[in-house]
mmCIF file of C-alpha atoms in Angstrom:
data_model
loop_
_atom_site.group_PDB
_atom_site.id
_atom_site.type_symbol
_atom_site.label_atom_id
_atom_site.label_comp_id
_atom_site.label_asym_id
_atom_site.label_seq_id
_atom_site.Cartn_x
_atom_site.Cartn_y
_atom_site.Cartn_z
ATOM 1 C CA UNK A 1 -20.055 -0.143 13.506
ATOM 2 C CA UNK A 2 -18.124 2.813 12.857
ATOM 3 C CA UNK A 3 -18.519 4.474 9.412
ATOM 4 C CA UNK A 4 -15.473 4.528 7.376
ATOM 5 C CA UNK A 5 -14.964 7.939 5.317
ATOM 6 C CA UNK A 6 -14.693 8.413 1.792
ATOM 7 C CA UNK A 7 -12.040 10.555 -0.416
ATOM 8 C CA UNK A 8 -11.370 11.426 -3.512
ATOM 9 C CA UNK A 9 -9.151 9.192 -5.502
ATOM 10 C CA UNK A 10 -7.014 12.074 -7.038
ATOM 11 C CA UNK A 11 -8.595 15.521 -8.602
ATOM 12 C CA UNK A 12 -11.875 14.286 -10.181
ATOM 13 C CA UNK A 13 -11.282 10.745 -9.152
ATOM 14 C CA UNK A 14 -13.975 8.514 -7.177
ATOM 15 C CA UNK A 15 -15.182 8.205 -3.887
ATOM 16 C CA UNK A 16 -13.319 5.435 -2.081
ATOM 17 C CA UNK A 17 -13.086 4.859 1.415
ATOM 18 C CA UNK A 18 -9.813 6.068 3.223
ATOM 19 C CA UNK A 19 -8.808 3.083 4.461
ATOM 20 C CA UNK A 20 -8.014 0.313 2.047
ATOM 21 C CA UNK A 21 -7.424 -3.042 2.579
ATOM 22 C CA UNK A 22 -3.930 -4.728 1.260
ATOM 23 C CA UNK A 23 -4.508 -8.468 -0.062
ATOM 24 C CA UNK A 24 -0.845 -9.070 -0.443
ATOM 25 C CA UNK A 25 -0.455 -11.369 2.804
ATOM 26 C CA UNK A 26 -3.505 -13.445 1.475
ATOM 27 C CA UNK A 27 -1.284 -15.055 -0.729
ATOM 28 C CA UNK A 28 2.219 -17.106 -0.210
ATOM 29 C CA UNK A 29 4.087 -12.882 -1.611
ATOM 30 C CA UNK A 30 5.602 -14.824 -4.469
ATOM 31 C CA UNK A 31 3.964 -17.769 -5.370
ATOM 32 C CA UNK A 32 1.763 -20.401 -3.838
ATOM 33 C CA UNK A 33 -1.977 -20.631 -1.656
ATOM 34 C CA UNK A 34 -2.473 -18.805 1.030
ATOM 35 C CA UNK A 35 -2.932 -20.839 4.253
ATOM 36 C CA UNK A 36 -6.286 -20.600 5.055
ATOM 37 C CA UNK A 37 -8.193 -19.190 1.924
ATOM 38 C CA UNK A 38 -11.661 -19.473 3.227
ATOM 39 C CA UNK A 39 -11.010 -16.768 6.022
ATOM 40 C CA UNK A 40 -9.061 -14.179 3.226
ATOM 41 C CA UNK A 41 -12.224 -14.471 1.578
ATOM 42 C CA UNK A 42 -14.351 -13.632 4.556
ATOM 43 C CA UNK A 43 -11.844 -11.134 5.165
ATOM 44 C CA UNK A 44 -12.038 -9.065 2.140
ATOM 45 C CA UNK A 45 -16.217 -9.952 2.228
ATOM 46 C CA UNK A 46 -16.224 -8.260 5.986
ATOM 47 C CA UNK A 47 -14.039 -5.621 5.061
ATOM 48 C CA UNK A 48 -16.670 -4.442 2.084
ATOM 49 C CA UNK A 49 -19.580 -5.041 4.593
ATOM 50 C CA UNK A 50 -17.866 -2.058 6.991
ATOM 51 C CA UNK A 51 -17.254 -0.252 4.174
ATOM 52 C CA UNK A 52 -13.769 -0.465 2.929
ATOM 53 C CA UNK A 53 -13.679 -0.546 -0.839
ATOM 54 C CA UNK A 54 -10.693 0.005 -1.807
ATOM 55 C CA UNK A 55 -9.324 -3.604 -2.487
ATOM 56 C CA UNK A 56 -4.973 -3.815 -3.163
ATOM 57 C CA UNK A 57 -3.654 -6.428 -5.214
ATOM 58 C CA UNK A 58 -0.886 -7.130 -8.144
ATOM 59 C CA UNK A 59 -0.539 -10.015 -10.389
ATOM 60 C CA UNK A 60 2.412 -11.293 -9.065
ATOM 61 C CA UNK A 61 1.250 -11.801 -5.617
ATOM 62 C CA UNK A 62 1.603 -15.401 -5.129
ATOM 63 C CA UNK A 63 2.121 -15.872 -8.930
ATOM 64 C CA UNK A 64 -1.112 -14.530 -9.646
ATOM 65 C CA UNK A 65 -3.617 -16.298 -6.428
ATOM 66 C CA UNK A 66 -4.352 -13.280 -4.980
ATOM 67 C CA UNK A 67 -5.770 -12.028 -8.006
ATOM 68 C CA UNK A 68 -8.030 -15.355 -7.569
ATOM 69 C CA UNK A 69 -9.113 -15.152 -4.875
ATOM 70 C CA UNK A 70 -9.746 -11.148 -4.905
ATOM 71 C CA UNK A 71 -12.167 -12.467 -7.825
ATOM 72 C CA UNK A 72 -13.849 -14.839 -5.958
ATOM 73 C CA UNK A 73 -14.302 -12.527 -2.804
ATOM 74 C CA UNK A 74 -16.016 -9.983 -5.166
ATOM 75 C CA UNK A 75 -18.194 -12.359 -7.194
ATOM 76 C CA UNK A 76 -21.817 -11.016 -7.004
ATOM 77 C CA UNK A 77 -20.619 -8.107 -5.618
ATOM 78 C CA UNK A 78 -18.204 -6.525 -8.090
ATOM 79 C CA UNK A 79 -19.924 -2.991 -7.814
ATOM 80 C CA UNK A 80 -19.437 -2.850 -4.020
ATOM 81 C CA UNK A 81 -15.303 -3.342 -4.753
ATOM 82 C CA UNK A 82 -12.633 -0.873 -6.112
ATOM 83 C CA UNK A 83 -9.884 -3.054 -7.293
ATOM 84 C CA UNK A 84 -6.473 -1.587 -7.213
ATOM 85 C CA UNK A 85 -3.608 -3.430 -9.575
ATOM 86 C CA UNK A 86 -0.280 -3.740 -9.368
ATOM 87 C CA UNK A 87 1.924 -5.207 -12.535
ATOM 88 C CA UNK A 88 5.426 -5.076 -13.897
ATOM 89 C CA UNK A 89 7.282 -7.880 -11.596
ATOM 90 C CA UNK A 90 8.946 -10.425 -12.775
ATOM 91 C CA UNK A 91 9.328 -13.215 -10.850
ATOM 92 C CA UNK A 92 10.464 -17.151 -10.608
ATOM 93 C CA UNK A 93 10.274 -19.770 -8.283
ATOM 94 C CA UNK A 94 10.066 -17.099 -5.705
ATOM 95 C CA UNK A 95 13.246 -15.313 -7.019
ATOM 96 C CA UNK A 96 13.259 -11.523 -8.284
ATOM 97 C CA UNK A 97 13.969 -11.389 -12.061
ATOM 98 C CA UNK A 98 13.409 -7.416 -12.944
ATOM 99 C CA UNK A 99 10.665 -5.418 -14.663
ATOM 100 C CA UNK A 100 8.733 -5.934 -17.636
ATOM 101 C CA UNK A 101 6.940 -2.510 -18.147
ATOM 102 C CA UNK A 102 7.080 -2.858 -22.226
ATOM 103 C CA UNK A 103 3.529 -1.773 -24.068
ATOM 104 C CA UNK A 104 3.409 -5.345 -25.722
ATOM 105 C CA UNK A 105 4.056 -7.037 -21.828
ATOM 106 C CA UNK A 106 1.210 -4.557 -20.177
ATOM 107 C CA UNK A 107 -1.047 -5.560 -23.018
ATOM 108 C CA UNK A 108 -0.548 -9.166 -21.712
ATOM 109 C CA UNK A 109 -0.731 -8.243 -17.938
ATOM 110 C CA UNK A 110 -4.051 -6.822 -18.080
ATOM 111 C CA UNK A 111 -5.756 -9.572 -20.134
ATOM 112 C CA UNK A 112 -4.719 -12.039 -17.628
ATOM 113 C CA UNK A 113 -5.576 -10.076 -14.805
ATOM 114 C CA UNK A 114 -9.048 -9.832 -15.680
ATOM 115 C CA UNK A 115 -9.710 -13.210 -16.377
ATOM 116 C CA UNK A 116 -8.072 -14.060 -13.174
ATOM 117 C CA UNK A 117 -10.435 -11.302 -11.447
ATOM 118 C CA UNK A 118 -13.460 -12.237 -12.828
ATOM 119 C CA UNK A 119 -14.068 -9.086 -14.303
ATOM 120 C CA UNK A 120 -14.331 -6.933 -17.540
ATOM 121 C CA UNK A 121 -12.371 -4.205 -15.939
ATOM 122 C CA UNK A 122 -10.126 -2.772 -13.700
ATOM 123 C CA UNK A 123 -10.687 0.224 -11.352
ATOM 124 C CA UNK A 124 -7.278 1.563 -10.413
ATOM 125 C CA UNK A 125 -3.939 -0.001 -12.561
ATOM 126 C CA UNK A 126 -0.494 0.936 -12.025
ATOM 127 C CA UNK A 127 3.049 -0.141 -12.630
ATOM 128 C CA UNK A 128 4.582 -1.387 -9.141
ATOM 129 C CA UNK A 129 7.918 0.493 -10.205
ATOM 130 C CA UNK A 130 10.101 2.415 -12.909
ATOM 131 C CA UNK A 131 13.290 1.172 -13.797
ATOM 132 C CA UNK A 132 14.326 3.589 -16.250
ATOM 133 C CA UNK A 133 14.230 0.750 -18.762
ATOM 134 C CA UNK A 134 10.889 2.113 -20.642
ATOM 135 C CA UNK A 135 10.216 5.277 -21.178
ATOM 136 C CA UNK A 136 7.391 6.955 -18.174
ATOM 137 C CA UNK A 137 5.381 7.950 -21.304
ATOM 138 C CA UNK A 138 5.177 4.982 -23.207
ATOM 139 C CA UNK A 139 3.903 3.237 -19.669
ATOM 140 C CA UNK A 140 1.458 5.726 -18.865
ATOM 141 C CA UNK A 141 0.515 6.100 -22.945
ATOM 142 C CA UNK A 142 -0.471 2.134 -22.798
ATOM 143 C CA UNK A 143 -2.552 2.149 -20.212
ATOM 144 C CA UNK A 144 -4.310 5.302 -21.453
ATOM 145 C CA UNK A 145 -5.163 3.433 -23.896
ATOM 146 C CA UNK A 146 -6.766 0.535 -21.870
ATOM 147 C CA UNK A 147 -8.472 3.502 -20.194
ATOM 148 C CA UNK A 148 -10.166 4.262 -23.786
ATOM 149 C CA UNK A 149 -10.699 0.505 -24.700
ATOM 150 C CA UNK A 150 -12.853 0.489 -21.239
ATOM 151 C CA UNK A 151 -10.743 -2.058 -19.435
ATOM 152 C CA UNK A 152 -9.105 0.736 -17.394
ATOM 153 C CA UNK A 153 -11.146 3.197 -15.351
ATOM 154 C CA UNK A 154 -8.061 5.129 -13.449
ATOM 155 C CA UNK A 155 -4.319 5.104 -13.294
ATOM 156 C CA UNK A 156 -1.859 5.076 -10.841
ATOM 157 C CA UNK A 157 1.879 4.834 -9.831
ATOM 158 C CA UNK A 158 3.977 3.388 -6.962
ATOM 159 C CA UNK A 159 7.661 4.111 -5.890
ATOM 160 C CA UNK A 160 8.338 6.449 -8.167
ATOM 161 C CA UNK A 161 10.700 9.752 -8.057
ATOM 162 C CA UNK A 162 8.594 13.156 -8.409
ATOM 163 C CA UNK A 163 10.204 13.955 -11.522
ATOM 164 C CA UNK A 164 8.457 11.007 -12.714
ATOM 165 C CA UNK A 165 5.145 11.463 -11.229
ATOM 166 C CA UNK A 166 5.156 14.860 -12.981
ATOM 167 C CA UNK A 167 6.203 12.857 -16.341
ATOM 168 C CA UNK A 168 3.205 10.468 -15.884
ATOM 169 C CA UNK A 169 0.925 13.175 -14.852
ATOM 170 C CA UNK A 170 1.462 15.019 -18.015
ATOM 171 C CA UNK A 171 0.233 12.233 -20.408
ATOM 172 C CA UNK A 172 -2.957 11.014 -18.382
ATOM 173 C CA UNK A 173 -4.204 12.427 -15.317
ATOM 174 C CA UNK A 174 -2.741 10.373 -12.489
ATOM 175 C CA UNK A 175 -5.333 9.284 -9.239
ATOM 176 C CA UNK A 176 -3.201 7.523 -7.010
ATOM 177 C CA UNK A 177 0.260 7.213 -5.677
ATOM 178 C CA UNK A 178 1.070 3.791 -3.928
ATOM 179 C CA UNK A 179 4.252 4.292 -1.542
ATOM 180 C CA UNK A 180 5.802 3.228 1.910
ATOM 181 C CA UNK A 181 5.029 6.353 4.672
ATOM 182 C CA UNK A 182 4.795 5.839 8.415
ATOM 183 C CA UNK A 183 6.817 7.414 11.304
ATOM 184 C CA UNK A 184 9.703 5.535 10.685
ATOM 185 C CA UNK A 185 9.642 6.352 7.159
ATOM 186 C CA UNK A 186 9.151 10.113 6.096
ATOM 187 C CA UNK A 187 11.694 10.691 3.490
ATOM 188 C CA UNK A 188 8.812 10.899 1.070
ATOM 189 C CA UNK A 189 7.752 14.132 2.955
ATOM 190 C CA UNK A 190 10.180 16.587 1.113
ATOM 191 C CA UNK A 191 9.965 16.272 -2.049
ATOM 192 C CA UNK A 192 7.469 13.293 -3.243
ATOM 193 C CA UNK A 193 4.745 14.568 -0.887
ATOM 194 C CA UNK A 194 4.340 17.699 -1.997
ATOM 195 C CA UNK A 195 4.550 16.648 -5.746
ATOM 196 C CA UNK A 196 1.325 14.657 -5.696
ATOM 197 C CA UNK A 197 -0.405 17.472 -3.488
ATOM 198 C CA UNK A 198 0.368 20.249 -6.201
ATOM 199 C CA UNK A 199 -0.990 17.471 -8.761
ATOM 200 C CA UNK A 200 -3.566 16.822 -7.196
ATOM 201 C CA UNK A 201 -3.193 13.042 -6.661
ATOM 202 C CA UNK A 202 -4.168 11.031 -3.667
ATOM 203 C CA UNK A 203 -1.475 9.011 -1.716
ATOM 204 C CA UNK A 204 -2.080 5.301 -0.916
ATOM 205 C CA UNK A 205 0.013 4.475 2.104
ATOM 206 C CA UNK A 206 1.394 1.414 2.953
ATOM 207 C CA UNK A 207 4.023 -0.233 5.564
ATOM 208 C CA UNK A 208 2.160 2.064 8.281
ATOM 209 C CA UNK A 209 4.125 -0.223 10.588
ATOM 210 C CA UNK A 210 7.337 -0.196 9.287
ATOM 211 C CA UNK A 211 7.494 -3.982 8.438
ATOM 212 C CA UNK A 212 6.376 -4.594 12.153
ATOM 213 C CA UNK A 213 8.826 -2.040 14.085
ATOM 214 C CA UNK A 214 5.984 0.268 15.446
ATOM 215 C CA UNK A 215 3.410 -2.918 16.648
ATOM 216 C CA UNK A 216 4.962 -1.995 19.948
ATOM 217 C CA UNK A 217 5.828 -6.106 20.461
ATOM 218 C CA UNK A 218 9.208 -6.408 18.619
ATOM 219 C CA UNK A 219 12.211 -7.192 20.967
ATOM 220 C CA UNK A 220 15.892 -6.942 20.266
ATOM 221 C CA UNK A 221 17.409 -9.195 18.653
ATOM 222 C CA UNK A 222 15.149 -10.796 16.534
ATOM 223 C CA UNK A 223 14.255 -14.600 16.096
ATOM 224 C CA UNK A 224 16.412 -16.126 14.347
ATOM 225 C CA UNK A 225 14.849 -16.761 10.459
ATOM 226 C CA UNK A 226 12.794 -13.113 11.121
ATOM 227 C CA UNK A 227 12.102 -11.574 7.427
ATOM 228 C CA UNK A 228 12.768 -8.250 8.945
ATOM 229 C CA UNK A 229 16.540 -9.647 9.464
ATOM 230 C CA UNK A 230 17.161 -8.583 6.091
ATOM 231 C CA UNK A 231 16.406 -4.893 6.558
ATOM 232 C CA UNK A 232 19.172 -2.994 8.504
ATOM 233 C CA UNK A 233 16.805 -0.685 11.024
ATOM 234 C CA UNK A 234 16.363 -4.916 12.558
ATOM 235 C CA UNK A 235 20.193 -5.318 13.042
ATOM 236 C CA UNK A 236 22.153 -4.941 15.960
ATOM 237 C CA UNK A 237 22.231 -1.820 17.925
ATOM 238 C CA UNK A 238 20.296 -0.200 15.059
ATOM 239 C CA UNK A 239 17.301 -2.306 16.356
ATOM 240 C CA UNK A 240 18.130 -1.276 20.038
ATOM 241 C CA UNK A 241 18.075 2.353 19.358
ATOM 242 C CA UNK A 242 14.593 2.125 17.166
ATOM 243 C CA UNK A 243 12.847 0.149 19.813
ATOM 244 C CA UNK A 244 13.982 2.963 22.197
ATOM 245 C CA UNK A 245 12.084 5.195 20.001
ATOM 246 C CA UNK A 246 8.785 2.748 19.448
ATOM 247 C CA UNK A 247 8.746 2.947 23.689
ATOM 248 C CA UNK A 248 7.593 6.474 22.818
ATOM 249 C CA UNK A 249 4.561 5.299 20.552
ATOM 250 C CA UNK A 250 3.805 2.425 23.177
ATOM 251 C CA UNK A 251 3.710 5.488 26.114
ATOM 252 C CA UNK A 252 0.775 7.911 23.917
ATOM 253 C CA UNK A 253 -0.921 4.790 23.037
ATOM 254 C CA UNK A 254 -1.417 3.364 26.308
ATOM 255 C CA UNK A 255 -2.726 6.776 27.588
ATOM 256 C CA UNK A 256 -5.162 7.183 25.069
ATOM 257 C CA UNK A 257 -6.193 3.668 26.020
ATOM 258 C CA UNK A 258 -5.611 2.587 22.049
ATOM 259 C CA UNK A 259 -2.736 0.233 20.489
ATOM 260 C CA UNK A 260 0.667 1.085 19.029
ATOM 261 C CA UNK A 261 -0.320 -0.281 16.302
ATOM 262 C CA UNK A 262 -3.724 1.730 15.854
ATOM 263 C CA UNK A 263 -1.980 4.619 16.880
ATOM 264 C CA UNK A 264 0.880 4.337 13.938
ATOM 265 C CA UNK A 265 -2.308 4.056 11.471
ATOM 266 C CA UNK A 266 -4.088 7.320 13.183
ATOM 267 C CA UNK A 267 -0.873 9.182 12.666
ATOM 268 C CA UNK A 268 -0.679 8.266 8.879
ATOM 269 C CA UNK A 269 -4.721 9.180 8.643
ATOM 270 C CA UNK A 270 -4.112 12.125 10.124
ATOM 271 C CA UNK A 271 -1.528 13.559 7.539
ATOM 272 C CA UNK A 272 -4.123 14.778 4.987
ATOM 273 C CA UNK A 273 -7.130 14.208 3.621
ATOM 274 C CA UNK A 274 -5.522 13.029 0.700
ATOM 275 C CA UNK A 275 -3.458 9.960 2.074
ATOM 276 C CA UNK A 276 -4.959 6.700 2.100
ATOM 277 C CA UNK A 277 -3.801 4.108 4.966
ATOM 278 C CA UNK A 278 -3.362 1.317 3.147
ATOM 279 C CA UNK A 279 -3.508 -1.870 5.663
ATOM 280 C CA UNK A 280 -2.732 -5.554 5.621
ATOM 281 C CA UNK A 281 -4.903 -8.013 6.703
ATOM 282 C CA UNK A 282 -5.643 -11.619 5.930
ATOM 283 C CA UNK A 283 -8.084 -12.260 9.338
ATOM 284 C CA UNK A 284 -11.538 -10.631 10.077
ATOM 285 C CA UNK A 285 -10.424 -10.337 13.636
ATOM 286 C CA UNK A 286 -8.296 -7.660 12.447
ATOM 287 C CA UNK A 287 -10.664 -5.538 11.420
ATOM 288 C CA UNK A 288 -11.927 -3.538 14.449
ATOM 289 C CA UNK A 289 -8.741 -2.463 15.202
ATOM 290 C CA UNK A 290 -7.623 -1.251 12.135
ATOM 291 C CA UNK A 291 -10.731 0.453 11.742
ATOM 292 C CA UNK A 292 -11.280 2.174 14.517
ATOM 293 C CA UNK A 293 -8.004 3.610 14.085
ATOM 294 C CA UNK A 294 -9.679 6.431 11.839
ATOM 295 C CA UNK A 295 -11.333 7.637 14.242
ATOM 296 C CA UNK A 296 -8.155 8.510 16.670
ATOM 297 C CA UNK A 297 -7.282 12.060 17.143
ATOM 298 C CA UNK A 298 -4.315 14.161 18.125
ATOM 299 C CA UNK A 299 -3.371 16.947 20.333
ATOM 300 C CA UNK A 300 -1.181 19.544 19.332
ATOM 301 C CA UNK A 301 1.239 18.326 22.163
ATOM 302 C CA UNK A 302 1.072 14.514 21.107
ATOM 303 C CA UNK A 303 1.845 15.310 17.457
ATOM 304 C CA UNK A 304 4.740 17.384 18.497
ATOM 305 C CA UNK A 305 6.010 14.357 20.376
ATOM 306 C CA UNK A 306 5.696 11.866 18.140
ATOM 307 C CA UNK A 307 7.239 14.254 15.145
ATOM 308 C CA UNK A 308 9.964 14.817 17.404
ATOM 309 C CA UNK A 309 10.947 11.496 18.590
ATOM 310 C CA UNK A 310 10.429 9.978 14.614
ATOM 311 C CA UNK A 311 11.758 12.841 12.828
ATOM 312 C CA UNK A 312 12.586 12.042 9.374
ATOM 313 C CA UNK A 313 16.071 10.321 9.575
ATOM 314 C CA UNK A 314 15.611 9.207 13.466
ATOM 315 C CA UNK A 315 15.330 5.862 12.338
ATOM 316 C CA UNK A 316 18.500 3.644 12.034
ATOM 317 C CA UNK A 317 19.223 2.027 9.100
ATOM 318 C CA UNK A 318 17.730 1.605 5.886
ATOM 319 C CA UNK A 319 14.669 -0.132 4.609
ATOM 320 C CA UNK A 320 16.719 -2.822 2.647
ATOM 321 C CA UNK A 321 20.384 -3.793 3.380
ATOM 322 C CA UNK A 322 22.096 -2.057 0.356
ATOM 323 C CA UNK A 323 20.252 1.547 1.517
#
């Protein structure tokens, strides 16, 4: 079994393996079971046996289940798990309602989440967004305060602006970022990137797909009920023009004898010792892939390519419709 390597979670943050493990597909996203509970639970049991501690959840994923069954995965085991949490959206009967990021509504969020988890604390908490509607320091001030009161060991932020990142930074030392990089999405790399490398703050990385466009086995158009449909780099010639791209990716990965998929995790991996692939999975039998991913290297020539052919913008269309 190949051993998975640790990094710093931020500055003076803890070891935690640099690949992490994203529960959110465990769970129906916005509320409801997952479909076969059993094997998430193996899932997240393997993933600790290889070595991946870093677990990702949020307690609105599946109107709070994943949190449960994150809990029950861990039981008897808790010290072997980091547990990563995400809080802030509101949601009902699977429709999107806004933020609550208030002090007196975090308060509530955590108390929950750690009955739901089993567990006296948390390892890494963090608003899922800003909204402007709260002030950065009055978010970050609450839960530096659950850092004192012991619930909270580390704090971190997702989809946020750098402007904000420095805001948060400046009232309690942030650890992690949590935001959406892979080769079709680089726009973080001008400005947000280098904001949490001067700070010091490791990057957790997620979508290393792009929502399924660099697997290598999406075809033009799209089924008809595909999630993906609502995202415009899936519509029409858009799609056409992006799969042209993905050949590209299939190409390098069949000559290194790897997947597309593998390969789109390397290339995230390989971006600094301070990023994090953070990687969906809700089956063990995903795990060897995914993992020996890590261990891919490039040459000079095949980073050039693929920086070339998914240069930031060279993806069509947005991530969401209105973008």
């Amino acid at each position: 079994m190949e051993i998975i390597e640790k990094i710093h979670l931020g500055q003076h943050g803890p070891l935690v393996s640099k690949l992490g493990l994203g529960c959110m597909r465990m769970s129906s996203v916005w509320g409801g079971q997952a479909s076969d509970e059993q094997e998430s639970i193996a899932t997240i049991q393997a993933a600790l046996d290889s070595g991946i501690n870093f677990l990702n959840t949020g307690d609105f994923y599946g109107a709070g289940h994943n949190e449960l069954l994150v809990g029950k995965a861990v039981k008897g085991r808790r010290d072997d798990a980091f547990i990563s949490v995400k809080f802030g959206a509101i949601f009902y009967n699977g429709s999107w309602l806004g933020l609550d990021l208030r002090p007196v509504a975090i308060k509530n969020f955590i108390n929950y989440s750690l009955v739901r988890l089993g567990t006296d604390y948390i390892d890494l908490y963090q608003p899922c967004r800003m909204d402007g509607s709260v002030p950065v320091e009055d978010i970050i001030g609450t839960i530096s305060d659950l850092v004192k009161e012991g619930k909270v060991r580390h704090i971190g932020v997702s989809e946020i602006t750098p402007e904000q990142l420095h805001q948060a930074n400046a009232v309690h030392p942030i650890s992690a970022l949590e935001i959406g990089y892979s080769l079709a999405d680089r726009q973080i790399e001008s400005e947000l990137l280098p904001a949490a490398k001067e700070l010091g703050v490791a990057v957790v990385a997620f979508a290393n797909t792009a929502e399924g466009l660099l697997t290598g086995q999406m075809k033009a158009p799209l089924p008809a009920g595909s999630y993906q449909a609502h995202f415009s780099r899936f519509q029409g010639d858009n799609l056409v023009q992006n799969l042209a791209k993905v050949e590209v990716l299939k190409e390098l990965a069949a000559a290194k004898g790897v997947t597309p998929v593998q390969l789109a995790i390397a290339w995230v991996n390989v971006q600094g010792e301070h990023i994090m692939p953070l990687v969906s999975m809700s089956k063990r039998t995903r795990l060897p892939e995914n993992i020996g991913a890590m261990s891919i290297q490039f040459t000079p020539d095949e980073i050039s390519r693929l920086n070339t052919t998914f240069a930031p913008g060279a993806i069509l269309g947005g991530t969401y419709l209105q973008r």
